[in-house]
CSV table of C-alpha atoms and ligand atoms in Angstrom, one decimal:
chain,number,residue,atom,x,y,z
A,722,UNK,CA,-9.8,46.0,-29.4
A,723,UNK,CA,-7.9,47.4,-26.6
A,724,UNK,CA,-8.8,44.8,-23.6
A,725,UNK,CA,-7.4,42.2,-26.0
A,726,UNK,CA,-3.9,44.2,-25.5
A,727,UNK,CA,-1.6,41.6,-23.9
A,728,UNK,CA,0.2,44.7,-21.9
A,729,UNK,CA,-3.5,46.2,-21.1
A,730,UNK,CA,-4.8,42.7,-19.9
A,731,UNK,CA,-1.7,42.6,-17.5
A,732,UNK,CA,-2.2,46.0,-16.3
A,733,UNK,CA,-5.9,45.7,-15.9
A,734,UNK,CA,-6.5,41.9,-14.4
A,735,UNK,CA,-9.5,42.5,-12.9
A,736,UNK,CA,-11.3,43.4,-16.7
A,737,UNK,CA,-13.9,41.0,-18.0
A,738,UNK,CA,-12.4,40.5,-21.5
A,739,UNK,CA,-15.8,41.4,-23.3
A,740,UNK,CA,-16.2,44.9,-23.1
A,741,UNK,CA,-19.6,46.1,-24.2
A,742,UNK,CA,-20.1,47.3,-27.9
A,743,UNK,CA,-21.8,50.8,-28.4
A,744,UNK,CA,-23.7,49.3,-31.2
A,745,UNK,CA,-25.4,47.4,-28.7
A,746,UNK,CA,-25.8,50.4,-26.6
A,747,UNK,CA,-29.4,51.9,-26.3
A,748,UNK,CA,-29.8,54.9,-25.1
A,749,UNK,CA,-32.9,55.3,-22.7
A,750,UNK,CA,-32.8,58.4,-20.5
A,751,UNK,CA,-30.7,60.8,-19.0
A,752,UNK,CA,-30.1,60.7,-15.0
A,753,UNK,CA,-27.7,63.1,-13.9
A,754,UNK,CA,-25.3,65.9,-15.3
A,755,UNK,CA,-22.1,66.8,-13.1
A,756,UNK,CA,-18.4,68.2,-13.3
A,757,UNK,CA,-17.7,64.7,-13.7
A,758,UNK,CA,-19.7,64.2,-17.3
A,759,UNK,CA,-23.3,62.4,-17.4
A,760,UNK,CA,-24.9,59.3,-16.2
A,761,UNK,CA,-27.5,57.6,-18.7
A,762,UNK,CA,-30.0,54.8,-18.3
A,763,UNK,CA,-29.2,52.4,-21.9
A,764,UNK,CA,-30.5,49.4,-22.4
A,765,UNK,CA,-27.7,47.1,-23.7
A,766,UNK,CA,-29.5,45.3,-26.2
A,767,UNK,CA,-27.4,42.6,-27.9
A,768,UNK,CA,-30.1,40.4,-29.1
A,769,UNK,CA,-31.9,43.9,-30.5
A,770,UNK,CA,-35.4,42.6,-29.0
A,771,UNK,CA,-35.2,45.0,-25.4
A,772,UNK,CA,-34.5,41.9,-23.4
A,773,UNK,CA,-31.4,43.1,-23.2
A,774,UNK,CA,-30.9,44.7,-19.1
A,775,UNK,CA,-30.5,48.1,-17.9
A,776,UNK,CA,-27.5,49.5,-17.5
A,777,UNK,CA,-26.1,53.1,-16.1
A,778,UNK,CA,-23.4,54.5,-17.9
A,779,UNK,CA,-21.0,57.0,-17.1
A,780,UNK,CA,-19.7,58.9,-19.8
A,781,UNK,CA,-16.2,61.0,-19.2
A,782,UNK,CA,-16.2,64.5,-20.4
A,783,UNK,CA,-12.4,65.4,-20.0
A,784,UNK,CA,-12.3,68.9,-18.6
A,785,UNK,CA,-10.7,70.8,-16.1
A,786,UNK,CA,-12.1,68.9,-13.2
A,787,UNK,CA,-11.3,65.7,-14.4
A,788,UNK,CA,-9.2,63.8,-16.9
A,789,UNK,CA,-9.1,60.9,-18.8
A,790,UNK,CA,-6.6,59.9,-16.0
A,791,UNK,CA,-9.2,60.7,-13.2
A,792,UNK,CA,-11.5,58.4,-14.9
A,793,UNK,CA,-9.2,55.5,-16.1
A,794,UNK,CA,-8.6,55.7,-12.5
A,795,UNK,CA,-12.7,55.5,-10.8
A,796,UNK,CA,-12.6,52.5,-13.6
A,797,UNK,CA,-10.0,51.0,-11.9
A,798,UNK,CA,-11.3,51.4,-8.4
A,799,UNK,CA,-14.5,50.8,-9.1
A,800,UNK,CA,-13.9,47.2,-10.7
A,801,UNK,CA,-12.0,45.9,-8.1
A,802,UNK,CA,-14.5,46.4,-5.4
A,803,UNK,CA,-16.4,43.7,-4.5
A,804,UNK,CA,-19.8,44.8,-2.2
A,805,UNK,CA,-23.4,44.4,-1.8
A,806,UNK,CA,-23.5,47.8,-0.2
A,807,UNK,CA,-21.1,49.5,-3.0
A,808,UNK,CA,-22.7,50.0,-7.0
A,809,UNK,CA,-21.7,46.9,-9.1
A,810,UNK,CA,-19.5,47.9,-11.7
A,811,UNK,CA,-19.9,45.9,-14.9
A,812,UNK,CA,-17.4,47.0,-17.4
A,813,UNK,CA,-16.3,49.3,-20.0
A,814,UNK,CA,-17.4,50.7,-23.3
A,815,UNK,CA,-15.0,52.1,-25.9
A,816,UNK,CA,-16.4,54.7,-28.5
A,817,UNK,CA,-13.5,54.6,-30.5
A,818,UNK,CA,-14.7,57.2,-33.3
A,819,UNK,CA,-14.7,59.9,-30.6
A,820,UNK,CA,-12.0,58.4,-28.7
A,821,UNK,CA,-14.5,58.6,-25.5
A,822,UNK,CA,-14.7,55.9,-22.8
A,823,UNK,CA,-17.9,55.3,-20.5
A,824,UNK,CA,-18.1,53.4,-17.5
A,825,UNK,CA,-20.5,50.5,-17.4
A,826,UNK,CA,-22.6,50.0,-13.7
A,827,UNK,CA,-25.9,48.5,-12.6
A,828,UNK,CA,-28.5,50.6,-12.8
A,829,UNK,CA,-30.4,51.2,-9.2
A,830,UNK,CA,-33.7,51.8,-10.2
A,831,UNK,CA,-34.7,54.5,-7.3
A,832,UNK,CA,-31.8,56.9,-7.7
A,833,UNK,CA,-30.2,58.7,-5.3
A,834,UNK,CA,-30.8,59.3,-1.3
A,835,UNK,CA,-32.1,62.9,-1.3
A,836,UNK,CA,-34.7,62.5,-4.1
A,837,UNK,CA,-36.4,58.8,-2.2
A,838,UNK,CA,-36.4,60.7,0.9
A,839,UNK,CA,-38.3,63.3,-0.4
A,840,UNK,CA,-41.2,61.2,-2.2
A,841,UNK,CA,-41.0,57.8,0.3
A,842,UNK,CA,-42.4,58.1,4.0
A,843,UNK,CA,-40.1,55.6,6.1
A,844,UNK,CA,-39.2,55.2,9.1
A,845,UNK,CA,-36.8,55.2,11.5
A,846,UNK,CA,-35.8,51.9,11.5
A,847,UNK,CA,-35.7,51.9,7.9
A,848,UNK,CA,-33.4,55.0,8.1
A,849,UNK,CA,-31.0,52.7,10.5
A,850,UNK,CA,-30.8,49.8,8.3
A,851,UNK,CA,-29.8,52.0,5.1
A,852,UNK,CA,-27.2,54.1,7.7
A,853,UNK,CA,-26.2,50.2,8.8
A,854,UNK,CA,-24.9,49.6,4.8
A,855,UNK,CA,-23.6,52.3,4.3
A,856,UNK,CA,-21.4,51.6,7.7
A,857,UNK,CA,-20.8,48.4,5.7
A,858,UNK,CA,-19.6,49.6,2.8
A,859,UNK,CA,-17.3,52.3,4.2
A,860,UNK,CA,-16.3,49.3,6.3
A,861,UNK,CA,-14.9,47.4,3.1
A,862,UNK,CA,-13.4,50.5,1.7
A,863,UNK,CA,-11.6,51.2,5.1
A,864,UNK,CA,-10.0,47.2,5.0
A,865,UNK,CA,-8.9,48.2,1.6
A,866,UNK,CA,-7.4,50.9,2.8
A,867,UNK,CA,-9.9,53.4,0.4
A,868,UNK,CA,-10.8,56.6,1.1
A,869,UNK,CA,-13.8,57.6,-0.6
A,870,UNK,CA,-13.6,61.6,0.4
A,871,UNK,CA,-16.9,62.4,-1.1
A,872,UNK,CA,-19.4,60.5,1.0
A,873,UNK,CA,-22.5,62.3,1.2
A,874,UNK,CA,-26.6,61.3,0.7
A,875,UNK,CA,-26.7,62.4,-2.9
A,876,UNK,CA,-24.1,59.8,-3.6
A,877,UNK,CA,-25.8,57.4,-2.4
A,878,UNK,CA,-27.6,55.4,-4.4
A,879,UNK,CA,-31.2,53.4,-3.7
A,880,UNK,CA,-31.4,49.8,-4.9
A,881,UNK,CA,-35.0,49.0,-3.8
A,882,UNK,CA,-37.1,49.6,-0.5
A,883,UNK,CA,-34.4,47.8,1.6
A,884,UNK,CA,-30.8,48.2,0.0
A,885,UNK,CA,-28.9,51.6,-0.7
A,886,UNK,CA,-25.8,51.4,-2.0
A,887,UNK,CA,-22.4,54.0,-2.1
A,888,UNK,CA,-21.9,55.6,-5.8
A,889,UNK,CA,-19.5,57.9,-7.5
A,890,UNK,CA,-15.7,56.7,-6.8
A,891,UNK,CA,-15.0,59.7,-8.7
A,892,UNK,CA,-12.7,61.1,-5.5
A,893,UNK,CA,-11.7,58.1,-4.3
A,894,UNK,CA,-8.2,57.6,-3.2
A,895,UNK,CA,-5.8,55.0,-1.5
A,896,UNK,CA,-4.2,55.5,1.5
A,897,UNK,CA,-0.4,54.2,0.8
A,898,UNK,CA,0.5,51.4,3.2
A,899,UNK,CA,3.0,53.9,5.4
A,900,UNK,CA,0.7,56.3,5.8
A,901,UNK,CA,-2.4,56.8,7.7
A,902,UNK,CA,-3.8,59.7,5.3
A,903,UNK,CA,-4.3,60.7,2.3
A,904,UNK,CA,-3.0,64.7,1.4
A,905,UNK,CA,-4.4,66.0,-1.7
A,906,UNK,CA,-2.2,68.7,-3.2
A,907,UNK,CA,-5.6,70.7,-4.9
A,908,UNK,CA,-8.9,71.9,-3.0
A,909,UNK,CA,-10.8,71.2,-6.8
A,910,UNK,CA,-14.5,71.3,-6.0
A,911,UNK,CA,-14.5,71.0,-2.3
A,912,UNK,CA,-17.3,69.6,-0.3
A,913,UNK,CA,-16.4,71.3,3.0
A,914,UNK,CA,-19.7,71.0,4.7
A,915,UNK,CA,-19.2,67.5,4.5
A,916,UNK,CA,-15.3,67.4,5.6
A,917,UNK,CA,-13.7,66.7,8.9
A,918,UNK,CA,-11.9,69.5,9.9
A,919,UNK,CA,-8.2,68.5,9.1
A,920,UNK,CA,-9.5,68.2,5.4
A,921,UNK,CA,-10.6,71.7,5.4
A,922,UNK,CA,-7.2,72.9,6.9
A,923,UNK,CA,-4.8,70.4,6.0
A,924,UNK,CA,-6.5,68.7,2.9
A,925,UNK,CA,-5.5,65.3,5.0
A,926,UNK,CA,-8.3,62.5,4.2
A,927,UNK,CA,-8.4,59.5,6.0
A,928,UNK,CA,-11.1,56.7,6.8
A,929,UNK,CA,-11.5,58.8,10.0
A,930,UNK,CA,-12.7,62.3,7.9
A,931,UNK,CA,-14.9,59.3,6.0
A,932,UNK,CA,-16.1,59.0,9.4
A,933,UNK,CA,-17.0,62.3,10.1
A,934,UNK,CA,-18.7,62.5,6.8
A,935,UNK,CA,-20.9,59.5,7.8
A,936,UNK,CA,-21.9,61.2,10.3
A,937,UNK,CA,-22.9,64.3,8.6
A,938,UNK,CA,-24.6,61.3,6.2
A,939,UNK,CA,-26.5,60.4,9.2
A,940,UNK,CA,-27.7,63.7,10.0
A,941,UNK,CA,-29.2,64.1,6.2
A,942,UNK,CA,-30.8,60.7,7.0
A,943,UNK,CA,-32.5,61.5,10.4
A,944,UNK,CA,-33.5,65.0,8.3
A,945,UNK,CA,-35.4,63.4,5.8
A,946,UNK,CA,-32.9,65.1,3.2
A,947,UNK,CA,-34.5,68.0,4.0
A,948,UNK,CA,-33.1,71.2,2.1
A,949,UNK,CA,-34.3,73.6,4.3
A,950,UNK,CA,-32.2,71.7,7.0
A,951,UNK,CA,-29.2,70.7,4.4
A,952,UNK,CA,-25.5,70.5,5.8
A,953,UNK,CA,-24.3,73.7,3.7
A,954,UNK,CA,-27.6,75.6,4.6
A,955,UNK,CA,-27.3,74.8,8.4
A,956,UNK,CA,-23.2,75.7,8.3
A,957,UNK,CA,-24.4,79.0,6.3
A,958,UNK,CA,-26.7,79.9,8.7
A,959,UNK,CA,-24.3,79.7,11.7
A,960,UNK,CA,-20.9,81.4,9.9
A,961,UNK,CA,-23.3,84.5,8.7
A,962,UNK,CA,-25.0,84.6,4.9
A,963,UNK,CA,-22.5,87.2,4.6
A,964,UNK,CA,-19.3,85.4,4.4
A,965,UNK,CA,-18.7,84.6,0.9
A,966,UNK,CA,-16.1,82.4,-1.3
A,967,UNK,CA,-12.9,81.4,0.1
A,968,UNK,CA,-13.2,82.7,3.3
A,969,UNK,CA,-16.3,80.2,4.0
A,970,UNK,CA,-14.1,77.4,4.6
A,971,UNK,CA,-11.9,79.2,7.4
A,972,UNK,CA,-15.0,80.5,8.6
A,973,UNK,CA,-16.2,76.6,8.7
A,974,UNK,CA,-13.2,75.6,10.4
A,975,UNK,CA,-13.0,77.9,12.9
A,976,UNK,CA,-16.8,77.4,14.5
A,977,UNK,CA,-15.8,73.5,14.4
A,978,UNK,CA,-12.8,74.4,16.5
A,979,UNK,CA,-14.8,76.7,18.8
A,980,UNK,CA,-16.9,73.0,19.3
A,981,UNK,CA,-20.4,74.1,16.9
A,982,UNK,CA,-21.9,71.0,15.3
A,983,UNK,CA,-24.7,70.5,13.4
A,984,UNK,CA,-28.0,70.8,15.7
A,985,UNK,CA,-29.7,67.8,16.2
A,986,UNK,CA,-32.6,66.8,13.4
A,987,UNK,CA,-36.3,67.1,14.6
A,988,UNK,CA,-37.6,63.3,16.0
A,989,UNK,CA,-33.9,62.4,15.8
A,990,UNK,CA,-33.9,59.7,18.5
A,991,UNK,CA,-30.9,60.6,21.1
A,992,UNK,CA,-28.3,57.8,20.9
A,993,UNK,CA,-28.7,58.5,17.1
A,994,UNK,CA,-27.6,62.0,17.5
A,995,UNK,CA,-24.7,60.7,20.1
A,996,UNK,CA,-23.3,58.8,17.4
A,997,UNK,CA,-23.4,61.7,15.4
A,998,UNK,CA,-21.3,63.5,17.8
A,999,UNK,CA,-19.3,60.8,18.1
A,1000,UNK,CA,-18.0,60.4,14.2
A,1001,UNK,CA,-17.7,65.0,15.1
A,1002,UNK,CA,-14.8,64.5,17.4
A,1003,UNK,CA,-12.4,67.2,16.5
A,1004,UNK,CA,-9.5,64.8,17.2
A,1005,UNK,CA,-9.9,62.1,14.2
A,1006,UNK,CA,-8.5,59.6,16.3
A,1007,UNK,CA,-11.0,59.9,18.9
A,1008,UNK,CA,-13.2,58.9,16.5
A,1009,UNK,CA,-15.0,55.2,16.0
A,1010,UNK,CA,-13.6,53.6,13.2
A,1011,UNK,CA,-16.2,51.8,11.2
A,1012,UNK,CA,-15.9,48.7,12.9
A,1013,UNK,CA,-16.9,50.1,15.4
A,1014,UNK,CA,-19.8,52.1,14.3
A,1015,UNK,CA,-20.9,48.9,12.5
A,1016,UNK,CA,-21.2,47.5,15.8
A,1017,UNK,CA,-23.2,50.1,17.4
A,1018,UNK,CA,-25.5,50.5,14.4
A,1019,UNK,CA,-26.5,46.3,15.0
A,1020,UNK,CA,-27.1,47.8,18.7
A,1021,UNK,CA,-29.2,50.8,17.7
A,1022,UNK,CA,-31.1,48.1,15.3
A,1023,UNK,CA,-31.5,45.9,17.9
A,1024,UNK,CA,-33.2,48.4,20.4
A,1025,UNK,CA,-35.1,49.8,17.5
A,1026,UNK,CA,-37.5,47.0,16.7
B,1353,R61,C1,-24.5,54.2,-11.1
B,1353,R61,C2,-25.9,54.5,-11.1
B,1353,R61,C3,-26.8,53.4,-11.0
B,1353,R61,N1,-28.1,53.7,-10.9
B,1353,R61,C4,-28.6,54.9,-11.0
B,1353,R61,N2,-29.9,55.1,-10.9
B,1353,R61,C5,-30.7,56.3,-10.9
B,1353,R61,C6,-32.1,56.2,-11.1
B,1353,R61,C7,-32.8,57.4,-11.2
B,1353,R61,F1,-34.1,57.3,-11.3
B,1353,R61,C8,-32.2,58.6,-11.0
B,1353,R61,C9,-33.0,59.9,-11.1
B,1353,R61,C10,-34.1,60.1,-10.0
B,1353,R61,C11,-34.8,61.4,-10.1
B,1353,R61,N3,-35.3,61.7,-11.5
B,1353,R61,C12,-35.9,63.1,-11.6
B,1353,R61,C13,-34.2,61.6,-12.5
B,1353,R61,C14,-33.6,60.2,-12.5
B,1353,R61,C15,-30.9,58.7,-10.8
B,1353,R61,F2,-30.3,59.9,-10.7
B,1353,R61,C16,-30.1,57.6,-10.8
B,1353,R61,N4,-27.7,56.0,-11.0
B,1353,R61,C17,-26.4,55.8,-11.1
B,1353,R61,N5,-25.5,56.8,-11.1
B,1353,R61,C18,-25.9,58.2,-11.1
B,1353,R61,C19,-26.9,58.7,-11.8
B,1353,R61,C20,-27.2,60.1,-11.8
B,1353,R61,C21,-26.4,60.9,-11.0
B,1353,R61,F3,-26.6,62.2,-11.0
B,1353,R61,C22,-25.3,60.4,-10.3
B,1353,R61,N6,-24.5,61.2,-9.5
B,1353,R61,C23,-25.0,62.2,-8.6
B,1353,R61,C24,-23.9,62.7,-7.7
B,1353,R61,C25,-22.6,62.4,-8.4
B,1353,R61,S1,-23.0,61.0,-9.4
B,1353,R61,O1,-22.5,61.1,-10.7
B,1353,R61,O2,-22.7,59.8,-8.7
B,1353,R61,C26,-25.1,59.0,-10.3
């Protein structure tokens, strides 16, 4: 098959050479439905007797948004990271009769951020340690110079009662080694409420506007995921229900300018909403880097207990 291609071993070292048969591939459930495609639960079954293991599996659906390039490319991302506080990618899975591809990764068996916040009760030292990994993991992405541009709660992903992890490389990007950003040449599917302000203006991503998006990921945390106190609701609210389309994001831009942030949650304890403000600095390189915020999550931890 192809990942016995001499040239497409070279190209793709990091590729365990068994890729997993479809045959093998039993389909369970279906988790989520984006732009990007679907993500299933299978059950990759080699043995045919279910004590095969769980698996989630991505499966492309070229279209306008994204490509077969797009996703060759969150493949190729995806396996070379190396995290506990980043989804374990596992492999690949060719469907050669309908010339589809689907991307193999661990399945986390409490899904995303925003739907454990709503059901589970914990508290606030619970919601530092899971800001703590994330800081982690956008700490490893930031050495490897990645940009992740769409950190946000519902990518993030809940292992078990202690361990979330970052999903969804779909946007991911790397910074080349002369350069300190990242400039996208097409807005595609912005998430603005979640973008620093010189990606709303300049499209210009950077591990610093990954900063300010942790820190609106903090704010979702402190909120519980809250939808009546969501990011885009809260941003809505303050630019005037009115504004609609296009004009939203110079809208958005222009009351981060002026110095408007997102108000601090209910119960949100003070040197949490600080650090908020912090990763808010108009100027990104005022901004902590995540070394720094790593540091002054252990701190925060430290206090909390
Ligand atoms: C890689 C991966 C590993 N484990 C899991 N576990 C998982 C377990 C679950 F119970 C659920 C839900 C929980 C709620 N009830 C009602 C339905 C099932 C769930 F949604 C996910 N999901 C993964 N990916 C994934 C799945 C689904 C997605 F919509 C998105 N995305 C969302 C934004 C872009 S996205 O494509 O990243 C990623």
């Amino acid at each position: 098959s192809v990942s016995q291609n001499p040239v497409w071993k070279a190209l793709n070292p990091h590729h365990s050479d068994m890729p997993f048969e479809e045959r093998h591939m039993c389909y369970i459930s279906l988790l989520g439905k984006g732009n990007f495609g679907t993500v299933e639960l299978c059950r990759y079954d080699p043995l045919g007797d279910s004590t095969g293991e769980l698996v989630a599996v991505k499966k492309l659906q070229p279209n306008k948004q994204s490509t077969l390039e797009d996703f060759h490319k969150e493949v190729n991302t995806l396996s070379s990271l190396n995290c506990d506080y980043i989804v374990k990618y596992k492999g690949i899975c060719y469907s050669m009769g309908r010339l589809s591809m689907s991307l193999i990764m661990e399945y986390l068996p409490y899904g995303s951020l925003i739907s454990y916040l709503d059901k589970a009760n914990v508290n606030s030292q619970r919601l530092l340690l899971f800001a703590s990994q994330i800081c982690k993991g956008m700490k490893y992405l930031q050495d490897k110079r990645y940009v992740h541009r769409d950190l946000a709660a519902r990518n993030i992903l809940v292992a078990d009662h202690t361990l979330v992890k970052i999903a969804d490389f779909g946007l991911t990007k790397i910074v080349p080694f002369d350069k300190e950003y990242y400039r996208v040449t097409q807005p595609g599917e912005s998430p603005i409420f979640w973008y620093a302000p010189e990606s709303i203006t300049e499209l210009k991503f950077s591990s610093k506007s990954d900063v300010w998006s942790f820190g609106v990921v903090l704010h979702e945390l402190f909120s519980f995921c809250n939808t009546n106190f969501n990011p885009k609701r809260l941003c809505m609210q303050e630019i005037g229900l009115g504004v609609q389309g296009p004009s939203i994001s110079m809208y958005l831009a222009s009351i981060l300018k002026s110095g408007w942030r997102l108000p601090a949650p209910q119960q949100c304890p003070t040197k949490v909403y600080s650090l908020m403000k912090q990763c808010w600095l108009y100027s990104s390189d005022d901004r902590p880097d995540f070394s720094a915020l790593e540091e002054n999550m252990e701190t925060m931890m430290q206090e909390e207990r």
